[in-house]
Amino acid sequence: SMKEVVLRHYSGVKEEQRPLPDLILIDGGIGQLGAAMDALRELGLSRIDIIALAKAKGEKEERVFLPGRKNPVILKPSSPATHVLQLIRDEAHRFAITYHRNLRSRALLSSKLDGIPGVGPAKRRDLLRYFGSIDALAEASEEELQRVGGVGPQTAREIHKALASSN
C-alpha cells in the first residue's frame, strides 16, 4: 500500500539522515495522498509538502490533489505545469519498471547459478560487477569468466553451461 511504501522509504531516509525532499509527488488520487500523509505524520515528517497527481478516467486533464482541499486543481493538457508533472511521473514509472526488471533478472540469475560449487553470493556479485549486466554475463565465454578473481576453468565451465542452457 502507499502508506507502507512511504513509511519504509522515509524511515530509511530519516534513519540515515539523508536530505529530505522539498516536495513529494504521489501518483494517485485523494486516497493515495491521505495514506502518504498518514505515513509522513507517523514519522514526524508532516512538514514536507506533498501533492497527488491523477488523471480522471476518460479525461485528458490532470488533477492535482492538495492537502486540506476537497476538490482537486484541474490542469489543462497544454499547461507547462502539466507537462513538468507528467515528465516527473513518467520518469518515476520508468525508474520503478527498470528496478523491478533488474530484481527479477538478478533472482533468475541467482537461481541459475545456485548449486554450482564455488559460486556463492559473493562470487555472483563479483561476476555481475565485472560484466556489468546479466546479459553480458550470459554471453561471456569460459575464458572471459576466468578473468573474474576466483573463477577457475572448472567453475567457468559450470557457469557457462548453466547460463547457456537457459538461453
Coordinates of N, CA and C in Angstrom, one line a residue:
S1 N 0.8 -1.2 0.0 CA 0.0 0.0 0.0 C 0.9 1.3 0.0
M2 N 0.3 2.4 -0.4 CA 1.0 3.6 -0.4 C 1.6 4.0 0.9
K3 N 0.8 3.8 2.0 CA 1.3 4.1 3.3 C 2.6 3.3 3.7
E4 N 2.6 2.0 3.4 CA 3.7 1.1 3.6 C 4.9 1.6 2.9
V5 N 4.7 1.9 1.6 CA 5.9 2.3 0.7 C 6.5 3.6 1.3
V6 N 5.7 4.6 1.7 CA 6.2 5.9 2.2 C 6.8 5.6 3.5
L7 N 6.2 4.8 4.4 CA 6.8 4.5 5.7 C 8.2 3.9 5.5
R8 N 8.3 2.9 4.7 CA 9.5 2.2 4.5 C 10.6 3.1 3.9
H9 N 10.3 3.8 2.9 CA 11.3 4.7 2.3 C 11.7 5.8 3.2
Y10 N 10.8 6.6 3.8 CA 11.2 7.7 4.5 C 11.7 7.4 5.9
S11 N 11.4 6.2 6.5 CA 12.0 5.8 7.7 C 13.5 5.6 7.5
G12 N 13.8 5.0 6.3 CA 15.2 4.8 5.9 C 16.0 6.1 5.7
V13 N 15.3 7.0 5.0 CA 15.9 8.4 4.8 C 16.2 9.1 6.1
K14 N 15.2 9.0 7.0 CA 15.3 9.6 8.3 C 16.4 9.0 9.1
E15 N 16.4 7.6 9.2 CA 17.4 6.9 9.9 C 18.8 7.2 9.4
E16 N 19.0 7.3 8.1 CA 20.3 7.5 7.6 C 20.7 9.0 7.5
Q17 N 19.8 9.8 8.0 CA 19.9 11.3 8.0 C 20.3 11.8 6.6
R18 N 19.6 11.3 5.6 CA 19.7 11.8 4.2 C 18.8 13.0 4.1
P19 N 19.1 13.9 3.1 CA 18.3 15.1 2.9 C 16.9 14.8 2.6
L20 N 16.0 15.5 3.1 CA 14.5 15.3 2.8 C 14.2 16.2 1.6
P21 N 13.2 15.7 0.9 CA 12.8 16.5 -0.3 C 12.0 17.7 0.1
D22 N 11.9 18.7 -0.8 CA 11.0 19.8 -0.6 C 9.6 19.5 -0.9
L23 N 9.4 18.6 -1.8 CA 8.1 18.2 -2.3 C 8.0 16.7 -2.6
I24 N 6.9 16.1 -2.2 CA 6.7 14.7 -2.6 C 5.5 14.7 -3.6
L25 N 5.7 14.0 -4.7 CA 4.6 13.9 -5.7 C 4.1 12.5 -5.7
I26 N 2.9 12.3 -5.4 CA 2.3 11.0 -5.3 C 1.5 10.7 -6.6
D27 N 1.7 9.5 -7.2 CA 0.9 9.2 -8.4 C -0.4 8.5 -7.9
G28 N -1.5 9.3 -7.9 CA -2.8 8.7 -7.4 C -3.7 9.9 -7.0
G29 N -4.8 9.5 -6.5 CA -5.8 10.5 -6.1 C -5.8 10.8 -4.6
I30 N -6.9 11.2 -4.1 CA -7.1 11.7 -2.8 C -6.8 10.6 -1.7
G31 N -7.1 9.4 -2.1 CA -6.9 8.3 -1.1 C -5.4 8.0 -1.0
Q32 N -4.7 8.0 -2.1 CA -3.2 7.8 -2.0 C -2.5 9.0 -1.3
L33 N -3.0 10.2 -1.5 CA -2.5 11.3 -0.8 C -2.7 11.2 0.7
G34 N -3.9 10.8 1.1 CA -4.2 10.6 2.5 C -3.3 9.6 3.2
A35 N -3.1 8.5 2.5 CA -2.2 7.4 3.0 C -0.8 7.8 3.2
A36 N -0.3 8.6 2.2 CA 1.1 9.1 2.2 C 1.2 10.1 3.4
M37 N 0.2 10.9 3.5 CA 0.3 11.9 4.6 C 0.3 11.3 6.0
D38 N -0.5 10.2 6.1 CA -0.6 9.5 7.4 C 0.8 8.9 7.7
A39 N 1.5 8.4 6.7 CA 2.8 7.8 6.9 C 3.8 8.9 7.3
L40 N 3.8 10.0 6.6 CA 4.7 11.1 7.0 C 4.4 11.6 8.4
R41 N 3.1 11.7 8.7 CA 2.8 12.2 10.1 C 3.3 11.2 11.1
E42 N 3.2 9.9 10.9 CA 3.7 8.9 11.8 C 5.2 9.0 12.0
L43 N 5.9 9.4 11.0 CA 7.4 9.6 11.0 C 7.8 11.0 11.5
G44 N 6.9 11.8 11.8 CA 7.2 13.2 12.2 C 7.7 14.0 11.1
L45 N 7.3 13.7 9.9 CA 7.8 14.4 8.7 C 6.7 15.2 8.0
S46 N 5.6 15.6 8.7 CA 4.5 16.2 8.1 C 4.8 17.6 7.6
R47 N 6.0 18.1 7.8 CA 6.4 19.4 7.3 C 6.7 19.4 5.8
I48 N 6.9 18.2 5.3 CA 7.3 18.1 3.9 C 6.0 18.3 3.0
D49 N 6.1 19.2 2.0 CA 4.9 19.4 1.2 C 4.7 18.2 0.3
I50 N 3.4 17.9 0.0 CA 3.0 16.7 -0.7 C 1.8 17.0 -1.6
I51 N 1.8 16.5 -2.8 CA 0.7 16.6 -3.7 C 0.5 15.3 -4.4
A52 N -0.7 15.1 -4.9 CA -1.0 13.8 -5.7 C -1.5 14.2 -7.0
L53 N -1.0 13.5 -8.0 CA -1.4 13.7 -9.4 C -2.2 12.6 -10.0
A54 N -3.4 12.8 -10.5 CA -4.2 11.8 -11.0 C -4.9 12.3 -12.3
K55 N -5.1 11.3 -13.2 CA -5.9 11.6 -14.4 C -7.3 11.0 -14.2
A56 N -8.3 11.7 -14.4 CA -9.7 11.1 -14.2 C -9.9 10.2 -15.4
K57 N -10.6 9.1 -15.1 CA -10.9 8.1 -16.2 C -11.6 8.7 -17.3
G58 N -11.0 8.5 -18.5 CA -11.6 9.0 -19.8 C -11.4 10.5 -20.0
E59 N -10.6 11.2 -19.1 CA -10.4 12.6 -19.2 C -8.9 12.9 -19.6
K60 N -8.7 14.0 -20.2 CA -7.4 14.4 -20.6 C -6.7 15.3 -19.5
E61 N -7.5 16.0 -18.8 CA -7.0 16.9 -17.8 C -6.4 16.1 -16.6
E62 N -5.3 16.6 -16.1 CA -4.7 16.1 -14.9 C -5.3 16.8 -13.7
R63 N -5.4 16.1 -12.6 CA -6.0 16.6 -11.4 C -4.9 16.6 -10.3
V64 N -4.7 17.7 -9.7 CA -3.7 17.8 -8.6 C -4.5 17.9 -7.3
F65 N -4.2 16.9 -6.4 CA -4.9 16.9 -5.1 C -3.9 17.5 -4.1
L66 N -4.4 18.4 -3.3 CA -3.6 19.1 -2.3 C -4.1 18.8 -0.9
P67 N -3.3 18.7 0.1 CA -3.7 18.5 1.5 C -4.7 19.6 1.9
G68 N -5.7 19.2 2.6 CA -6.7 20.2 3.1 C -7.7 20.7 2.1
R69 N -7.6 20.3 0.9 CA -8.5 20.7 -0.2 C -9.3 19.5 -0.7
K70 N -10.7 19.7 -0.6 CA -11.5 18.6 -1.0 C -11.5 18.4 -2.5
N71 N -11.6 19.5 -3.3 CA -11.6 19.4 -4.7 C -10.2 19.6 -5.3
P72 N -9.9 18.8 -6.4 CA -8.5 19.0 -7.0 C -8.4 20.2 -7.8
V73 N -7.2 20.6 -8.1 CA -6.9 21.6 -9.1 C -6.8 20.9 -10.4
I74 N -7.6 21.4 -11.4 CA -7.6 20.8 -12.7 C -6.6 21.5 -13.6
L75 N -5.7 20.8 -14.2 CA -4.6 21.3 -15.1 C -5.0 21.0 -16.5
K76 N -4.9 22.0 -17.4 CA -5.2 21.8 -18.8 C -4.0 21.0 -19.4
P77 N -4.3 20.2 -20.4 CA -3.3 19.4 -21.0 C -2.2 20.2 -21.6
S78 N -2.4 21.4 -22.1 CA -1.4 22.2 -22.7 C -0.5 23.0 -21.7
S79 N -0.9 23.0 -20.5 CA -0.2 23.8 -19.5 C 1.3 23.3 -19.3
P80 N 2.2 24.2 -19.2 CA 3.6 23.8 -18.9 C 3.7 23.1 -17.5
A81 N 2.9 23.5 -16.6 CA 2.9 22.8 -15.3 C 2.5 21.3 -15.4
T82 N 1.5 21.1 -16.3 CA 1.0 19.7 -16.5 C 2.2 18.9 -17.1
H83 N 2.9 19.5 -18.1 CA 4.0 18.8 -18.8 C 5.1 18.4 -17.8
V84 N 5.5 19.4 -16.9 CA 6.5 19.1 -16.0 C 6.1 17.9 -15.0
L85 N 4.9 18.0 -14.5 CA 4.4 17.0 -13.6 C 4.3 15.6 -14.3
Q86 N 3.9 15.6 -15.6 CA 3.8 14.3 -16.3 C 5.2 13.8 -16.5
L87 N 6.2 14.6 -16.9 CA 7.5 14.2 -17.1 C 8.1 13.5 -15.8
I88 N 7.8 14.1 -14.6 CA 8.3 13.6 -13.4 C 7.6 12.2 -13.1
R89 N 6.3 12.1 -13.3 CA 5.6 10.9 -13.1 C 6.2 9.8 -14.1
D90 N 6.4 10.2 -15.4 CA 6.8 9.2 -16.3 C 8.2 8.7 -16.0
E91 N 9.1 9.6 -15.5 CA 10.4 9.2 -15.1 C 10.4 8.2 -13.9
A92 N 9.5 8.5 -12.9 CA 9.3 7.7 -11.8 C 8.8 6.3 -12.2
H93 N 7.9 6.2 -13.1 CA 7.4 4.9 -13.7 C 8.6 4.2 -14.3
R94 N 9.3 4.9 -15.2 CA 10.5 4.2 -15.9 C 11.5 3.6 -14.9
F95 N 11.8 4.4 -13.8 CA 12.7 4.0 -12.8 C 12.2 2.8 -12.1
A96 N 10.9 2.8 -11.7 CA 10.3 1.6 -11.0 C 10.3 0.4 -11.9
I97 N 10.0 0.5 -13.1 CA 9.9 -0.6 -14.0 C 11.3 -1.2 -14.2
T98 N 12.3 -0.4 -14.4 CA 13.7 -0.8 -14.5 C 14.2 -1.5 -13.3
Y99 N 13.9 -1.0 -12.1 CA 14.3 -1.5 -10.8 C 13.7 -2.9 -10.7
H100 N 12.4 -3.1 -11.0 CA 11.7 -4.4 -10.8 C 12.2 -5.4 -11.8
R101 N 12.5 -4.9 -13.0 CA 13.0 -5.8 -14.1 C 14.4 -6.3 -13.6
N102 N 15.2 -5.5 -13.1 CA 16.6 -5.9 -12.6 C 16.5 -6.8 -11.4
L103 N 15.5 -6.6 -10.5 CA 15.3 -7.5 -9.4 C 15.0 -8.9 -9.9
R104 N 14.0 -9.0 -10.9 CA 13.7 -10.3 -11.5 C 14.9 -11.0 -12.1
S105 N 15.6 -10.2 -12.9 CA 16.8 -10.7 -13.6 C 17.8 -11.3 -12.6
R106 N 18.0 -10.5 -11.5 CA 19.0 -11.0 -10.5 C 18.5 -12.3 -9.8
A107 N 17.2 -12.3 -9.5 CA 16.7 -13.5 -8.9 C 16.8 -14.7 -9.9
L108 N 16.6 -14.5 -11.1 CA 16.7 -15.5 -12.1 C 18.2 -16.0 -12.2
L109 N 19.1 -15.0 -12.3 CA 20.5 -15.4 -12.3 C 20.9 -16.2 -11.1
S110 N 20.5 -15.7 -9.9 CA 20.8 -16.5 -8.7 C 20.4 -17.9 -8.8
S111 N 19.1 -18.1 -9.3 CA 18.6 -19.5 -9.3 C 19.4 -20.3 -10.4
K112 N 19.9 -19.7 -11.4 CA 20.6 -20.4 -12.5 C 22.0 -20.8 -11.9
L113 N 22.6 -20.0 -11.0 CA 23.9 -20.2 -10.5 C 23.9 -21.0 -9.2
D114 N 22.7 -21.2 -8.6 CA 22.6 -22.0 -7.4 C 23.1 -23.4 -7.6
G115 N 23.8 -23.9 -6.7 CA 24.2 -25.3 -6.8 C 25.5 -25.5 -7.5
I116 N 26.1 -24.4 -8.1 CA 27.4 -24.6 -8.8 C 28.5 -24.4 -7.7
P117 N 29.3 -25.5 -7.5 CA 30.3 -25.4 -6.5 C 31.2 -24.2 -6.8
G118 N 31.5 -23.4 -5.7 CA 32.4 -22.3 -5.8 C 31.7 -21.0 -6.2
V119 N 30.4 -21.0 -6.4 CA 29.7 -19.8 -6.8 C 28.6 -19.5 -5.7
G120 N 29.0 -18.7 -4.8 CA 28.1 -18.2 -3.7 C 27.7 -16.8 -4.0
P121 N 27.0 -16.2 -3.0 CA 26.6 -14.8 -3.1 C 27.7 -13.8 -3.5
A122 N 28.9 -14.0 -2.9 CA 30.0 -13.0 -3.2 C 30.5 -13.2 -4.6
K123 N 30.6 -14.5 -5.1 CA 31.1 -14.7 -6.5 C 30.0 -14.2 -7.5
R124 N 28.7 -14.4 -7.2 CA 27.7 -13.9 -8.1 C 27.8 -12.4 -8.2
R125 N 28.0 -11.7 -7.1 CA 28.2 -10.2 -7.1 C 29.4 -9.8 -7.9
D126 N 30.5 -10.5 -7.7 CA 31.7 -10.2 -8.4 C 31.5 -10.4 -9.9
L127 N 30.8 -11.5 -10.3 CA 30.5 -11.7 -11.7 C 29.7 -10.6 -12.3
L128 N 28.7 -10.2 -11.6 CA 27.8 -9.1 -12.1 C 28.6 -7.8 -12.2
R129 N 29.4 -7.5 -11.2 CA 30.2 -6.3 -11.2 C 31.2 -6.3 -12.4
Y130 N 31.8 -7.4 -12.6 CA 32.8 -7.5 -13.7 C 32.1 -7.3 -15.1
F131 N 31.0 -8.0 -15.3 CA 30.4 -8.0 -16.6 C 29.4 -6.9 -16.8
G132 N 28.9 -6.3 -15.7 CA 28.1 -5.1 -15.8 C 26.6 -5.4 -16.0
S133 N 26.3 -6.5 -16.6 CA 24.9 -6.8 -16.8 C 24.7 -8.4 -16.8
I134 N 23.5 -8.8 -16.6 CA 23.2 -10.2 -16.7 C 23.4 -10.7 -18.1
D135 N 22.9 -9.9 -19.1 CA 23.1 -10.3 -20.5 C 24.5 -10.5 -20.9
A136 N 25.4 -9.6 -20.4 CA 26.8 -9.7 -20.8 C 27.4 -10.9 -20.1
L137 N 27.0 -11.2 -18.9 CA 27.5 -12.4 -18.2 C 27.1 -13.7 -18.9
A138 N 25.8 -13.7 -19.3 CA 25.3 -14.9 -20.0 C 26.0 -15.1 -21.4
E139 N 26.5 -14.0 -22.0 CA 27.2 -14.2 -23.3 C 28.7 -14.4 -23.2
A140 N 29.2 -14.3 -21.9 CA 30.6 -14.5 -21.7 C 31.1 -15.9 -22.0
S141 N 32.3 -15.9 -22.6 CA 33.0 -17.2 -22.9 C 33.6 -17.8 -21.6
E142 N 34.0 -19.0 -21.6 CA 34.6 -19.6 -20.4 C 35.9 -18.8 -20.1
E143 N 36.6 -18.4 -21.1 CA 37.9 -17.7 -20.9 C 37.6 -16.3 -20.2
E144 N 36.6 -15.7 -20.7 CA 36.2 -14.4 -20.1 C 35.7 -14.5 -18.7
L145 N 35.0 -15.6 -18.4 CA 34.6 -15.9 -17.0 C 35.8 -16.0 -16.1
Q146 N 36.8 -16.6 -16.6 CA 38.0 -16.9 -15.7 C 38.8 -15.6 -15.4
R147 N 38.5 -14.5 -16.0 CA 39.1 -13.2 -15.7 C 38.6 -12.7 -14.3
V148 N 37.5 -13.2 -13.9 CA 36.9 -12.8 -12.6 C 37.7 -13.6 -11.5
G149 N 38.2 -12.8 -10.5 CA 39.0 -13.4 -9.4 C 38.3 -14.6 -8.8
G150 N 39.0 -15.7 -8.7 CA 38.5 -16.9 -8.0 C 37.7 -17.8 -8.9
V151 N 37.6 -17.5 -10.2 CA 36.8 -18.4 -11.1 C 37.9 -19.1 -12.0
G152 N 38.0 -20.4 -11.7 CA 38.9 -21.3 -12.4 C 38.2 -21.9 -13.6
P153 N 39.0 -22.8 -14.3 CA 38.4 -23.4 -15.5 C 37.2 -24.2 -15.3
Q154 N 37.2 -25.0 -14.2 CA 36.0 -25.9 -13.9 C 34.8 -25.0 -13.6
T155 N 35.0 -24.0 -12.7 CA 33.8 -23.2 -12.3 C 33.3 -22.4 -13.5
A156 N 34.2 -21.9 -14.4 CA 33.8 -21.2 -15.6 C 33.0 -22.1 -16.5
R157 N 33.4 -23.3 -16.6 CA 32.7 -24.3 -17.5 C 31.3 -24.5 -16.9
E158 N 31.2 -24.7 -15.6 CA 29.9 -24.9 -15.0 C 29.0 -23.7 -15.1
I159 N 29.5 -22.5 -14.9 CA 28.8 -21.2 -15.1 C 28.3 -21.1 -16.5
H160 N 29.2 -21.3 -17.4 CA 28.8 -21.2 -18.9 C 27.7 -22.2 -19.2
K161 N 27.9 -23.4 -18.8 CA 26.9 -24.4 -19.0 C 25.5 -24.0 -18.4
A162 N 25.5 -23.6 -17.2 CA 24.2 -23.2 -16.5 C 23.6 -22.0 -17.3
L163 N 24.3 -21.0 -17.7 CA 23.7 -19.9 -18.4 C 23.4 -20.2 -19.8
A164 N 24.2 -21.0 -20.5 CA 23.9 -21.4 -21.9 C 22.6 -22.2 -22.0
S165 N 22.4 -23.1 -21.0 CA 21.2 -23.9 -21.1 C 19.9 -23.2 -20.9
S166 N 20.0 -21.9 -20.4 CA 18.7 -21.1 -20.2 C 18.5 -20.2 -21.3
N167 N 19.4 -20.0 -22.3 CA 19.2 -19.1 -23.4 C 18.7 -19.7 -24.6

